[in-house]
């Protein structure tokens, strides 16, 4: 651990780990407040692309600071071998665990209570010219009060940094990745809207809209984009919810809703009022 980090924070137990690093619980020795510390071993980075992603994430989190539904970065420490980001502690079950442990499907109000703050965080990112590019339940976290926070911006990109506002690169996760990403074309921030639409579908149906036995079969299903609403599952789902799903999971990105348009959709506005 970087010496200056150990002066400011007491690092405690491990909370999880990823490809390049480990997340620990920590607390400030000055305030006693609890945080998470994302510690990345730079010696494990395979190439310049990995290093660029690691260096980009704290910069993006600084830009996105101030939104209640985006994980905040509080301090950054770096030495020759490692990088440590002190971020908000989200010690509640993530959305993947919530879905896995939920009995049956989510009601529309239950789904909306998760979906709306998720879309508010996505809209905030897009207004600042940033696309997350890997929205999935594992990256939708909750703190001890149950507040939703979008996390893990390692695949994020500044689409606002170029004139076209487009991006390239195959990133994302099976089930959630948008078809235009898989096609290797230039794409825009609406890839996040597609991914959030997949999450909404899963909340209401209990299964993803596009899937296969293998990642390749799943990608093929995504590329076909044959969106269905099986009657046995969707018979009690409102027409407004299905209309929103159609407009988020639209293969033609030019016709797909933006994040702001999603938040103005009748299903979202009507659920907010109930």
PDB file of C-alpha atoms in Angstrom:
ATOM      1  CA  UNK A   1       0.000   0.000   0.000  1.00  0.00           C
ATOM      2  CA  UNK A   2       1.150   3.540  -0.753  1.00  0.00           C
ATOM      3  CA  UNK A   3       2.478   5.118   2.457  1.00  0.00           C
ATOM      4  CA  UNK A   4       0.397   8.302   2.149  1.00  0.00           C
ATOM      5  CA  UNK A   5      -2.756   6.172   1.818  1.00  0.00           C
ATOM      6  CA  UNK A   6      -1.919   4.368   5.076  1.00  0.00           C
ATOM      7  CA  UNK A   7      -1.469   7.720   6.817  1.00  0.00           C
ATOM      8  CA  UNK A   8      -4.934   8.953   5.794  1.00  0.00           C
ATOM      9  CA  UNK A   9      -6.949   5.719   5.850  1.00  0.00           C
ATOM     10  CA  UNK A  10      -7.022   2.444   7.721  1.00  0.00           C
ATOM     11  CA  UNK A  11      -7.481  -0.287   5.147  1.00  0.00           C
ATOM     12  CA  UNK A  12      -9.593  -3.195   6.362  1.00  0.00           C
ATOM     13  CA  UNK A  13     -11.063  -6.368   4.878  1.00  0.00           C
ATOM     14  CA  UNK A  14     -11.295  -7.282   1.224  1.00  0.00           C
ATOM     15  CA  UNK A  15     -14.723  -6.722  -0.348  1.00  0.00           C
ATOM     16  CA  UNK A  16     -14.078  -8.081  -3.827  1.00  0.00           C
ATOM     17  CA  UNK A  17     -11.581  -8.351  -6.642  1.00  0.00           C
ATOM     18  CA  UNK A  18     -11.381  -7.908 -10.378  1.00  0.00           C
ATOM     19  CA  UNK A  19      -8.957  -8.511 -13.211  1.00  0.00           C
ATOM     20  CA  UNK A  20      -6.367  -5.977 -12.068  1.00  0.00           C
ATOM     21  CA  UNK A  21      -7.063  -5.197  -8.454  1.00  0.00           C
ATOM     22  CA  UNK A  22      -8.829  -5.600  -5.150  1.00  0.00           C
ATOM     23  CA  UNK A  23     -11.509  -3.544  -3.393  1.00  0.00           C
ATOM     24  CA  UNK A  24     -11.108  -3.078   0.354  1.00  0.00           C
ATOM     25  CA  UNK A  25     -13.201  -1.480   3.047  1.00  0.00           C
ATOM     26  CA  UNK A  26     -11.375   1.444   4.601  1.00  0.00           C
ATOM     27  CA  UNK A  27     -12.099   4.355   6.895  1.00  0.00           C
ATOM     28  CA  UNK A  28     -10.650   7.814   7.290  1.00  0.00           C
ATOM     29  CA  UNK A  29      -8.430   8.138  10.352  1.00  0.00           C
ATOM     30  CA  UNK A  30      -9.501  11.798  10.573  1.00  0.00           C
ATOM     31  CA  UNK A  31     -13.289  11.564  10.224  1.00  0.00           C
ATOM     32  CA  UNK A  32     -13.944   7.896  10.913  1.00  0.00           C
ATOM     33  CA  UNK A  33     -16.127   7.746   7.793  1.00  0.00           C
ATOM     34  CA  UNK A  34     -16.133   4.464   5.866  1.00  0.00           C
ATOM     35  CA  UNK A  35     -15.161   4.212   2.202  1.00  0.00           C
ATOM     36  CA  UNK A  36     -14.074   1.628  -0.338  1.00  0.00           C
ATOM     37  CA  UNK A  37     -10.528   1.542  -1.662  1.00  0.00           C
ATOM     38  CA  UNK A  38     -10.018   0.201  -5.189  1.00  0.00           C
ATOM     39  CA  UNK A  39      -6.372  -0.871  -5.354  1.00  0.00           C
ATOM     40  CA  UNK A  40      -4.906  -1.680  -8.768  1.00  0.00           C
ATOM     41  CA  UNK A  41      -1.588  -3.461  -9.253  1.00  0.00           C
ATOM     42  CA  UNK A  42      -0.113  -1.714 -12.297  1.00  0.00           C
ATOM     43  CA  UNK A  43       2.324  -4.598 -12.777  1.00  0.00           C
ATOM     44  CA  UNK A  44      -0.609  -6.769 -13.868  1.00  0.00           C
ATOM     45  CA  UNK A  45      -1.549  -4.452 -16.724  1.00  0.00           C
ATOM     46  CA  UNK A  46      -0.949  -6.307 -19.970  1.00  0.00           C
ATOM     47  CA  UNK A  47      -0.656  -3.483 -22.473  1.00  0.00           C
ATOM     48  CA  UNK A  48      -1.121   0.228 -23.123  1.00  0.00           C
ATOM     49  CA  UNK A  49      -4.877  -0.245 -23.561  1.00  0.00           C
ATOM     50  CA  UNK A  50      -5.209  -1.672 -20.046  1.00  0.00           C
ATOM     51  CA  UNK A  51      -3.097   1.161 -18.653  1.00  0.00           C
ATOM     52  CA  UNK A  52      -5.178   3.759 -20.490  1.00  0.00           C
ATOM     53  CA  UNK A  53      -8.407   2.331 -19.015  1.00  0.00           C
ATOM     54  CA  UNK A  54      -6.978   2.345 -15.498  1.00  0.00           C
ATOM     55  CA  UNK A  55      -5.750   5.925 -15.815  1.00  0.00           C
ATOM     56  CA  UNK A  56      -8.989   7.114 -17.422  1.00  0.00           C
ATOM     57  CA  UNK A  57     -11.387   5.917 -14.722  1.00  0.00           C
ATOM     58  CA  UNK A  58     -10.390   8.362 -11.931  1.00  0.00           C
ATOM     59  CA  UNK A  59     -10.471  11.270 -14.411  1.00  0.00           C
ATOM     60  CA  UNK A  60     -13.970  10.307 -15.511  1.00  0.00           C
ATOM     61  CA  UNK A  61     -15.156   9.937 -11.908  1.00  0.00           C
ATOM     62  CA  UNK A  62     -13.880  13.438 -11.156  1.00  0.00           C
ATOM     63  CA  UNK A  63     -15.862  14.819 -14.108  1.00  0.00           C
ATOM     64  CA  UNK A  64     -19.012  12.986 -12.986  1.00  0.00           C
ATOM     65  CA  UNK A  65     -18.701  14.126  -9.383  1.00  0.00           C
ATOM     66  CA  UNK A  66     -21.739  15.523  -7.636  1.00  0.00           C
ATOM     67  CA  UNK A  67     -24.418  13.139  -8.873  1.00  0.00           C
ATOM     68  CA  UNK A  68     -26.155  11.146  -6.143  1.00  0.00           C
ATOM     69  CA  UNK A  69     -26.439   8.025  -8.299  1.00  0.00           C
ATOM     70  CA  UNK A  70     -22.838   7.816  -9.526  1.00  0.00           C
ATOM     71  CA  UNK A  71     -20.056   6.468  -7.309  1.00  0.00           C
ATOM     72  CA  UNK A  72     -17.888   9.375  -6.172  1.00  0.00           C
ATOM     73  CA  UNK A  73     -14.092   9.398  -5.991  1.00  0.00           C
ATOM     74  CA  UNK A  74     -12.733  11.081  -2.845  1.00  0.00           C
ATOM     75  CA  UNK A  75      -8.949  10.601  -2.990  1.00  0.00           C
ATOM     76  CA  UNK A  76      -6.422   9.186  -5.421  1.00  0.00           C
ATOM     77  CA  UNK A  77      -3.013   7.764  -4.518  1.00  0.00           C
ATOM     78  CA  UNK A  78      -0.418   6.438  -6.922  1.00  0.00           C
ATOM     79  CA  UNK A  79       3.138   5.128  -6.859  1.00  0.00           C
ATOM     80  CA  UNK A  80       5.290   3.185  -9.313  1.00  0.00           C
ATOM     81  CA  UNK A  81       3.502  -0.132  -8.712  1.00  0.00           C
ATOM     82  CA  UNK A  82      -0.062   0.669  -7.766  1.00  0.00           C
ATOM     83  CA  UNK A  83      -3.003   3.038  -7.975  1.00  0.00           C
ATOM     84  CA  UNK A  84      -5.551   3.437  -5.174  1.00  0.00           C
ATOM     85  CA  UNK A  85      -8.934   5.123  -5.559  1.00  0.00           C
ATOM     86  CA  UNK A  86     -10.891   5.941  -2.412  1.00  0.00           C
ATOM     87  CA  UNK A  87     -14.532   5.854  -3.469  1.00  0.00           C
ATOM     88  CA  UNK A  88     -18.019   5.633  -1.979  1.00  0.00           C
ATOM     89  CA  UNK A  89     -18.664   2.469  -0.018  1.00  0.00           C
ATOM     90  CA  UNK A  90     -21.535   0.474  -1.526  1.00  0.00           C
ATOM     91  CA  UNK A  91     -21.916  -2.408   0.893  1.00  0.00           C
ATOM     92  CA  UNK A  92     -25.452  -3.431   0.019  1.00  0.00           C
ATOM     93  CA  UNK A  93     -26.118  -6.314  -2.406  1.00  0.00           C
ATOM     94  CA  UNK A  94     -25.533  -5.264  -6.017  1.00  0.00           C
ATOM     95  CA  UNK A  95     -28.353  -5.447  -8.548  1.00  0.00           C
ATOM     96  CA  UNK A  96     -27.225  -8.873  -9.765  1.00  0.00           C
ATOM     97  CA  UNK A  97     -27.640 -10.234  -6.230  1.00  0.00           C
ATOM     98  CA  UNK A  98     -30.954  -8.437  -5.777  1.00  0.00           C
ATOM     99  CA  UNK A  99     -32.300  -9.997  -8.964  1.00  0.00           C
ATOM    100  CA  UNK A 100     -30.923 -13.436  -8.048  1.00  0.00           C
ATOM    101  CA  UNK A 101     -32.440 -13.340  -4.553  1.00  0.00           C
ATOM    102  CA  UNK A 102     -35.781 -11.829  -5.562  1.00  0.00           C
ATOM    103  CA  UNK A 103     -38.742 -14.194  -5.466  1.00  0.00           C
ATOM    104  CA  UNK A 104     -40.497 -13.965  -8.816  1.00  0.00           C
ATOM    105  CA  UNK A 105     -40.374 -10.975 -11.125  1.00  0.00           C
ATOM    106  CA  UNK A 106     -40.357  -7.356  -9.975  1.00  0.00           C
ATOM    107  CA  UNK A 107     -43.601  -5.431 -10.062  1.00  0.00           C
ATOM    108  CA  UNK A 108     -43.598  -2.327 -12.233  1.00  0.00           C
ATOM    109  CA  UNK A 109     -43.271   0.033  -9.222  1.00  0.00           C
ATOM    110  CA  UNK A 110     -40.432  -2.120  -7.839  1.00  0.00           C
ATOM    111  CA  UNK A 111     -38.697  -2.131 -11.212  1.00  0.00           C
ATOM    112  CA  UNK A 112     -39.177   1.635 -11.556  1.00  0.00           C
ATOM    113  CA  UNK A 113     -37.606   2.281  -8.149  1.00  0.00           C
ATOM    114  CA  UNK A 114     -34.398   0.770  -9.558  1.00  0.00           C
ATOM    115  CA  UNK A 115     -34.701   1.786 -13.195  1.00  0.00           C
ATOM    116  CA  UNK A 116     -35.396   5.502 -12.727  1.00  0.00           C
ATOM    117  CA  UNK A 117     -32.302   6.322 -10.610  1.00  0.00           C
ATOM    118  CA  UNK A 118     -30.263   4.167 -12.996  1.00  0.00           C
ATOM    119  CA  UNK A 119     -31.466   6.228 -15.956  1.00  0.00           C
ATOM    120  CA  UNK A 120     -30.881   9.447 -14.034  1.00  0.00           C
ATOM    121  CA  UNK A 121     -27.255   8.428 -13.570  1.00  0.00           C
ATOM    122  CA  UNK A 122     -26.968   7.489 -17.271  1.00  0.00           C
ATOM    123  CA  UNK A 123     -28.512  10.798 -18.307  1.00  0.00           C
ATOM    124  CA  UNK A 124     -26.029  12.668 -16.089  1.00  0.00           C
ATOM    125  CA  UNK A 125     -23.114  10.838 -17.740  1.00  0.00           C
ATOM    126  CA  UNK A 126     -24.399  11.570 -21.242  1.00  0.00           C
ATOM    127  CA  UNK A 127     -24.939  15.262 -20.522  1.00  0.00           C
ATOM    128  CA  UNK A 128     -21.249  15.457 -19.616  1.00  0.00           C
ATOM    129  CA  UNK A 129     -20.184  13.610 -22.766  1.00  0.00           C
ATOM    130  CA  UNK A 130     -19.390  10.281 -21.122  1.00  0.00           C
ATOM    131  CA  UNK A 131     -20.705   6.842 -22.074  1.00  0.00           C
ATOM    132  CA  UNK A 132     -20.378   4.049 -19.504  1.00  0.00           C
ATOM    133  CA  UNK A 133     -20.325   1.228 -22.108  1.00  0.00           C
ATOM    134  CA  UNK A 134     -20.649  -1.639 -19.618  1.00  0.00           C
ATOM    135  CA  UNK A 135     -23.952  -1.164 -17.829  1.00  0.00           C
ATOM    136  CA  UNK A 136     -24.970  -4.455 -16.239  1.00  0.00           C
ATOM    137  CA  UNK A 137     -26.441  -5.519 -12.872  1.00  0.00           C
ATOM    138  CA  UNK A 138     -22.993  -6.178 -11.374  1.00  0.00           C
ATOM    139  CA  UNK A 139     -22.096  -2.512 -11.918  1.00  0.00           C
ATOM    140  CA  UNK A 140     -25.291  -1.200 -10.333  1.00  0.00           C
ATOM    141  CA  UNK A 141     -24.500  -0.938  -6.635  1.00  0.00           C
ATOM    142  CA  UNK A 142     -26.374   0.128  -3.500  1.00  0.00           C
ATOM    143  CA  UNK A 143     -25.132   1.731  -0.309  1.00  0.00           C
ATOM    144  CA  UNK A 144     -26.265   0.818   3.197  1.00  0.00           C
ATOM    145  CA  UNK A 145     -29.346   3.058   2.858  1.00  0.00           C
ATOM    146  CA  UNK A 146     -30.413   1.389  -0.394  1.00  0.00           C
ATOM    147  CA  UNK A 147     -29.406   4.312  -2.642  1.00  0.00           C
ATOM    148  CA  UNK A 148     -28.436   3.179  -6.158  1.00  0.00           C
ATOM    149  CA  UNK A 149     -25.003   4.066  -7.519  1.00  0.00           C
ATOM    150  CA  UNK A 150     -23.622   3.351 -10.979  1.00  0.00           C
ATOM    151  CA  UNK A 151     -20.036   2.111 -10.688  1.00  0.00           C
ATOM    152  CA  UNK A 152     -17.029   0.726 -12.574  1.00  0.00           C
ATOM    153  CA  UNK A 153     -16.178   3.223 -15.283  1.00  0.00           C
ATOM    154  CA  UNK A 154     -13.158   1.266 -16.523  1.00  0.00           C
ATOM    155  CA  UNK A 155     -14.732   0.865 -19.995  1.00  0.00           C
ATOM    156  CA  UNK A 156     -16.181   4.394 -20.136  1.00  0.00           C
ATOM    157  CA  UNK A 157     -15.346   6.793 -22.950  1.00  0.00           C
ATOM    158  CA  UNK A 158     -15.510  10.551 -23.585  1.00  0.00           C
ATOM    159  CA  UNK A 159     -17.675  10.670 -26.692  1.00  0.00           C
ATOM    160  CA  UNK A 160     -17.905  14.425 -26.267  1.00  0.00           C
ATOM    161  CA  UNK A 161     -14.182  14.775 -26.968  1.00  0.00           C
ATOM    162  CA  UNK A 162     -14.551  14.362 -30.722  1.00  0.00           C
ATOM    163  CA  UNK A 163     -16.648  16.234 -33.268  1.00  0.00           C
ATOM    164  CA  UNK A 164     -18.665  13.231 -34.426  1.00  0.00           C
ATOM    165  CA  UNK A 165     -19.656  12.240 -30.891  1.00  0.00           C
ATOM    166  CA  UNK A 166     -19.066   8.606 -31.816  1.00  0.00           C
ATOM    167  CA  UNK A 167     -16.939   5.819 -30.372  1.00  0.00           C
ATOM    168  CA  UNK A 168     -15.409   2.556 -31.540  1.00  0.00           C
ATOM    169  CA  UNK A 169     -14.207  -0.597 -29.826  1.00  0.00           C
ATOM    170  CA  UNK A 170     -15.927  -3.812 -28.840  1.00  0.00           C
ATOM    171  CA  UNK A 171     -16.563  -3.493 -25.107  1.00  0.00           C
ATOM    172  CA  UNK A 172     -19.410  -4.643 -22.900  1.00  0.00           C
ATOM    173  CA  UNK A 173     -20.875  -7.883 -21.611  1.00  0.00           C
ATOM    174  CA  UNK A 174     -22.964 -10.623 -23.264  1.00  0.00           C
ATOM    175  CA  UNK A 175     -26.725 -10.102 -22.738  1.00  0.00           C
ATOM    176  CA  UNK A 176     -26.258  -6.339 -22.262  1.00  0.00           C
ATOM    177  CA  UNK A 177     -24.103  -5.171 -25.191  1.00  0.00           C
ATOM    178  CA  UNK A 178     -25.822  -3.255 -28.002  1.00  0.00           C
ATOM    179  CA  UNK A 179     -25.842  -4.763 -31.522  1.00  0.00           C
ATOM    180  CA  UNK A 180     -23.976  -1.863 -33.135  1.00  0.00           C
ATOM    181  CA  UNK A 181     -21.040  -2.504 -30.789  1.00  0.00           C
ATOM    182  CA  UNK A 182     -20.847  -6.142 -31.892  1.00  0.00           C
ATOM    183  CA  UNK A 183     -20.916  -5.088 -35.543  1.00  0.00           C
ATOM    184  CA  UNK A 184     -17.704  -3.145 -35.028  1.00  0.00           C
ATOM    185  CA  UNK A 185     -19.212   0.080 -36.295  1.00  0.00           C
ATOM    186  CA  UNK A 186     -18.968   3.563 -34.884  1.00  0.00           C
ATOM    187  CA  UNK A 187     -21.642   4.061 -32.247  1.00  0.00           C
ATOM    188  CA  UNK A 188     -22.905   6.703 -29.833  1.00  0.00           C
ATOM    189  CA  UNK A 189     -23.942   6.924 -26.195  1.00  0.00           C
ATOM    190  CA  UNK A 190     -27.254   5.184 -26.891  1.00  0.00           C
ATOM    191  CA  UNK A 191     -25.449   1.877 -26.326  1.00  0.00           C
ATOM    192  CA  UNK A 192     -26.054   2.626 -22.630  1.00  0.00           C
ATOM    193  CA  UNK A 193     -29.787   3.009 -23.269  1.00  0.00           C
ATOM    194  CA  UNK A 194     -29.848  -0.445 -24.861  1.00  0.00           C
ATOM    195  CA  UNK A 195     -28.048  -1.966 -21.852  1.00  0.00           C
ATOM    196  CA  UNK A 196     -30.422  -0.271 -19.399  1.00  0.00           C
ATOM    197  CA  UNK A 197     -33.344  -1.557 -21.477  1.00  0.00           C
ATOM    198  CA  UNK A 198     -32.031  -5.104 -21.073  1.00  0.00           C
ATOM    199  CA  UNK A 199     -31.940  -4.568 -17.306  1.00  0.00           C
ATOM    200  CA  UNK A 200     -35.537  -3.300 -17.284  1.00  0.00           C
ATOM    201  CA  UNK A 201     -36.635  -6.317 -19.321  1.00  0.00           C
ATOM    202  CA  UNK A 202     -34.915  -8.666 -16.850  1.00  0.00           C
ATOM    203  CA  UNK A 203     -36.579  -6.947 -13.892  1.00  0.00           C
ATOM    204  CA  UNK A 204     -40.029  -7.364 -15.452  1.00  0.00           C
ATOM    205  CA  UNK A 205     -39.528 -10.799 -17.048  1.00  0.00           C
ATOM    206  CA  UNK A 206     -36.965 -12.570 -14.890  1.00  0.00           C
ATOM    207  CA  UNK A 207     -34.799 -13.432 -17.911  1.00  0.00           C
ATOM    208  CA  UNK A 208     -32.854 -11.485 -20.565  1.00  0.00           C
ATOM    209  CA  UNK A 209     -34.495 -10.613 -23.897  1.00  0.00           C
ATOM    210  CA  UNK A 210     -31.624 -11.997 -25.975  1.00  0.00           C
ATOM    211  CA  UNK A 211     -29.746 -15.083 -24.869  1.00  0.00           C
ATOM    212  CA  UNK A 212     -28.114 -18.324 -25.973  1.00  0.00           C
ATOM    213  CA  UNK A 213     -26.314 -21.341 -24.589  1.00  0.00           C
ATOM    214  CA  UNK A 214     -22.907 -19.764 -25.251  1.00  0.00           C
ATOM    215  CA  UNK A 215     -21.607 -16.186 -25.516  1.00  0.00           C
ATOM    216  CA  UNK A 216     -21.473 -16.572 -29.309  1.00  0.00           C
ATOM    217  CA  UNK A 217     -25.126 -17.673 -29.426  1.00  0.00           C
ATOM    218  CA  UNK A 218     -26.036 -14.775 -27.148  1.00  0.00           C
ATOM    219  CA  UNK A 219     -24.245 -12.315 -29.438  1.00  0.00           C
ATOM    220  CA  UNK A 220     -26.108 -13.792 -32.423  1.00  0.00           C
ATOM    221  CA  UNK A 221     -29.423 -13.292 -30.593  1.00  0.00           C
ATOM    222  CA  UNK A 222     -28.483  -9.681 -29.820  1.00  0.00           C
ATOM    223  CA  UNK A 223     -27.635  -9.064 -33.470  1.00  0.00           C
ATOM    224  CA  UNK A 224     -31.002 -10.489 -34.562  1.00  0.00           C
ATOM    225  CA  UNK A 225     -32.686  -8.218 -32.024  1.00  0.00           C
ATOM    226  CA  UNK A 226     -35.943 -10.157 -32.167  1.00  0.00           C
ATOM    227  CA  UNK A 227     -37.664  -8.622 -29.146  1.00  0.00           C
ATOM    228  CA  UNK A 228     -40.532 -10.728 -27.815  1.00  0.00           C
ATOM    229  CA  UNK A 229     -43.003 -10.414 -24.954  1.00  0.00           C
ATOM    230  CA  UNK A 230     -44.108 -13.976 -24.062  1.00  0.00           C
ATOM    231  CA  UNK A 231     -47.733 -13.836 -22.962  1.00  0.00           C
ATOM    232  CA  UNK A 232     -47.239 -16.069 -19.928  1.00  0.00           C
ATOM    233  CA  UNK A 233     -44.697 -13.570 -18.565  1.00  0.00           C
ATOM    234  CA  UNK A 234     -45.900 -10.220 -19.902  1.00  0.00           C
ATOM    235  CA  UNK A 235     -49.673 -10.636 -19.597  1.00  0.00           C
ATOM    236  CA  UNK A 236     -49.694  -8.452 -16.487  1.00  0.00           C
ATOM    237  CA  UNK A 237     -47.113  -5.919 -17.765  1.00  0.00           C
ATOM    238  CA  UNK A 238     -48.587  -2.609 -18.898  1.00  0.00           C
ATOM    239  CA  UNK A 239     -48.619  -1.553 -22.566  1.00  0.00           C
ATOM    240  CA  UNK A 240     -46.624   1.547 -21.551  1.00  0.00           C
ATOM    241  CA  UNK A 241     -43.799  -0.587 -20.130  1.00  0.00           C
ATOM    242  CA  UNK A 242     -43.667  -2.712 -23.279  1.00  0.00           C
ATOM    243  CA  UNK A 243     -43.666   0.428 -25.434  1.00  0.00           C
ATOM    244  CA  UNK A 244     -40.679   1.775 -23.486  1.00  0.00           C
ATOM    245  CA  UNK A 245     -38.819  -1.507 -23.911  1.00  0.00           C
ATOM    246  CA  UNK A 246     -39.428  -1.469 -27.673  1.00  0.00           C
ATOM    247  CA  UNK A 247     -38.054   2.049 -27.913  1.00  0.00           C
ATOM    248  CA  UNK A 248     -34.974   1.277 -25.793  1.00  0.00           C
ATOM    249  CA  UNK A 249     -34.234  -2.103 -27.408  1.00  0.00           C
ATOM    250  CA  UNK A 250     -34.517  -0.747 -30.928  1.00  0.00           C
ATOM    251  CA  UNK A 251     -31.808  -2.109 -33.260  1.00  0.00           C
ATOM    252  CA  UNK A 252     -31.768   1.157 -35.191  1.00  0.00           C
ATOM    253  CA  UNK A 253     -29.851   3.435 -32.828  1.00  0.00           C
ATOM    254  CA  UNK A 254     -31.093   6.523 -34.699  1.00  0.00           C
ATOM    255  CA  UNK A 255     -34.646   5.614 -33.609  1.00  0.00           C
ATOM    256  CA  UNK A 256     -33.687   4.471 -30.115  1.00  0.00           C
ATOM    257  CA  UNK A 257     -34.623   6.837 -27.291  1.00  0.00           C
ATOM    258  CA  UNK A 258     -31.973   8.955 -25.622  1.00  0.00           C
ATOM    259  CA  UNK A 259     -31.557   8.760 -21.851  1.00  0.00           C
ATOM    260  CA  UNK A 260     -33.417  12.069 -21.442  1.00  0.00           C
ATOM    261  CA  UNK A 261     -36.269  10.807 -23.631  1.00  0.00           C
ATOM    262  CA  UNK A 262     -36.496   7.650 -21.533  1.00  0.00           C
ATOM    263  CA  UNK A 263     -36.980   9.773 -18.405  1.00  0.00           C
ATOM    264  CA  UNK A 264     -39.816  11.633 -20.152  1.00  0.00           C
ATOM    265  CA  UNK A 265     -41.552   8.457 -21.363  1.00  0.00           C
ATOM    266  CA  UNK A 266     -45.169   8.040 -20.126  1.00  0.00           C
ATOM    267  CA  UNK A 267     -44.319   4.847 -18.221  1.00  0.00           C
ATOM    268  CA  UNK A 268     -41.603   6.632 -16.229  1.00  0.00           C
ATOM    269  CA  UNK A 269     -43.678   9.748 -15.557  1.00  0.00           C
ATOM    270  CA  UNK A 270     -46.779   7.737 -14.588  1.00  0.00           C
ATOM    271  CA  UNK A 271     -44.881   5.426 -12.226  1.00  0.00           C
ATOM    272  CA  UNK A 272     -43.256   8.440 -10.577  1.00  0.00           C
ATOM    273  CA  UNK A 273     -46.708   9.794  -9.744  1.00  0.00           C
ATOM    274  CA  UNK A 274     -47.983   6.587  -8.107  1.00  0.00           C
TER     275      UNK A 274
END
